[in-house]
CSV table of C-alpha atoms in Angstrom, one decimal:
chain,number,residue,atom,x,y,z
A,21,MET,CA,-7.3,19.8,0.5
A,22,ALA,CA,-9.4,18.6,3.4
A,23,VAL,CA,-10.0,15.1,4.8
A,24,LEU,CA,-12.3,14.1,7.2
A,25,ALA,CA,-12.0,11.0,9.4
A,26,ASN,CA,-13.3,9.9,12.7
A,27,GLY,CA,-14.9,13.4,13.1
A,28,VAL,CA,-11.8,15.3,12.5
A,29,GLU,CA,-11.3,17.6,9.6
A,30,LEU,CA,-7.8,18.2,8.5
A,31,TYR,CA,-6.8,21.0,5.9
A,32,MET,CA,-3.5,20.9,4.2
A,33,PRO,CA,-2.0,23.4,1.8
A,34,PHE,CA,-2.0,21.3,-1.3
A,35,GLU,CA,-0.8,23.9,-3.9
A,36,GLU,CA,2.2,24.3,-1.5
A,37,LEU,CA,3.1,20.7,-1.2
A,38,VAL,CA,2.5,19.6,-4.8
A,39,ASP,CA,3.2,20.6,-8.2
A,40,ILE,CA,-0.2,21.0,-9.8
A,41,VAL,CA,1.1,20.4,-13.3
A,42,GLU,CA,2.9,17.2,-12.4
A,43,GLU,CA,-0.3,16.0,-10.5
A,44,LYS,CA,-2.3,16.6,-13.4
A,45,GLU,CA,-0.1,14.6,-15.5
A,46,ARG,CA,0.1,11.8,-12.9
A,47,LEU,CA,-3.8,11.8,-12.7
A,48,GLN,CA,-4.3,11.9,-16.4
A,49,LYS,CA,-1.9,8.8,-16.8
A,50,GLU,CA,-3.9,7.2,-13.9
A,51,LYS,CA,-7.0,8.0,-15.7
A,52,GLU,CA,-6.0,6.5,-18.8
A,53,ARG,CA,-4.8,3.4,-17.3
A,54,LEU,CA,-8.2,2.7,-15.2
A,55,GLN,CA,-10.1,3.5,-18.5
A,56,SER,CA,-8.0,0.9,-20.3
A,57,GLU,CA,-8.4,-1.7,-17.4
A,58,ILE,CA,-12.3,-1.0,-17.5
A,59,GLN,CA,-12.3,-1.7,-21.2
A,60,ARG,CA,-10.3,-4.8,-20.7
A,61,ALA,CA,-12.7,-6.3,-18.0
A,62,THR,CA,-15.7,-5.2,-19.8
A,63,LYS,CA,-14.6,-6.9,-23.3
A,64,MET,CA,-13.4,-10.1,-21.3
A,65,LEU,CA,-17.0,-10.3,-19.4
A,66,SER,CA,-18.7,-9.5,-22.5
A,67,ASN,CA,-16.9,-12.5,-24.4
A,68,PRO,CA,-19.3,-15.6,-24.4
A,69,GLY,CA,-16.2,-18.0,-24.5
A,70,PHE,CA,-14.7,-16.8,-21.3
A,71,VAL,CA,-18.1,-16.4,-19.6
A,72,ASN,CA,-19.1,-20.1,-20.5
A,73,LYS,CA,-15.7,-21.7,-19.7
A,74,ALA,CA,-14.1,-19.8,-16.6
A,75,PRO,CA,-14.9,-20.7,-13.2
A,76,ALA,CA,-17.5,-18.5,-11.3
A,77,GLU,CA,-14.9,-17.5,-9.0
A,78,LYS,CA,-12.7,-15.9,-11.8
A,79,ILE,CA,-15.8,-14.2,-13.4
A,80,GLN,CA,-16.7,-12.8,-10.1
A,81,GLU,CA,-13.3,-11.6,-9.6
A,82,GLU,CA,-13.2,-9.8,-12.9
A,83,LYS,CA,-16.5,-8.2,-12.1
A,84,ASP,CA,-14.8,-7.1,-8.8
A,85,LYS,CA,-11.8,-5.6,-10.5
A,86,LYS,CA,-14.1,-3.9,-13.0
A,87,ALA,CA,-16.3,-2.3,-10.1
A,88,LYS,CA,-12.9,-1.5,-8.3
A,89,TYR,CA,-11.6,0.4,-11.3
A,90,GLU,CA,-14.8,2.1,-11.8
A,91,ASP,CA,-14.8,3.6,-8.4
A,92,MET,CA,-11.1,4.6,-8.8
A,93,LEU,CA,-11.9,6.4,-11.9
A,94,VAL,CA,-14.7,8.4,-10.3
A,95,LEU,CA,-12.2,9.5,-7.6
A,96,VAL,CA,-9.5,10.3,-10.2
A,97,GLU,CA,-12.0,12.3,-12.4
A,98,SER,CA,-13.3,14.3,-9.3
A,99,ARG,CA,-9.6,15.2,-8.3
A,100,LEU,CA,-8.8,16.2,-11.9
A,101,LEU,CA,-12.0,18.8,-11.9
A,102,GLU,CA,-10.6,19.9,-8.4
A,103,ILE,CA,-7.3,20.5,-9.6
A,104,GLY,CA,-8.6,22.2,-13.0
A,105,ASN,CA,-10.6,24.9,-10.8
A,106,LYS,CA,-7.6,25.7,-8.8
A,107,SER,CA,-5.4,26.4,-11.8
């Protein structure tokens, strides 16, 4: 595993520090949770009753949450692919 921050690249022996099987299970659960949250937000934002009655701030909050969950899902899926390639 490598991390780049402030022009410094740090390498860590990930396989020696983390149980790969447990990490895959944890990431898979997180993936499922994020997919569920995205689905919930999508359903809420596509509901005319919510969109027409909710304050603009609440609608924007839900859009922001959905975008955050989508970004997190991309990272989790990327990590799952990385781990899958190492096992």
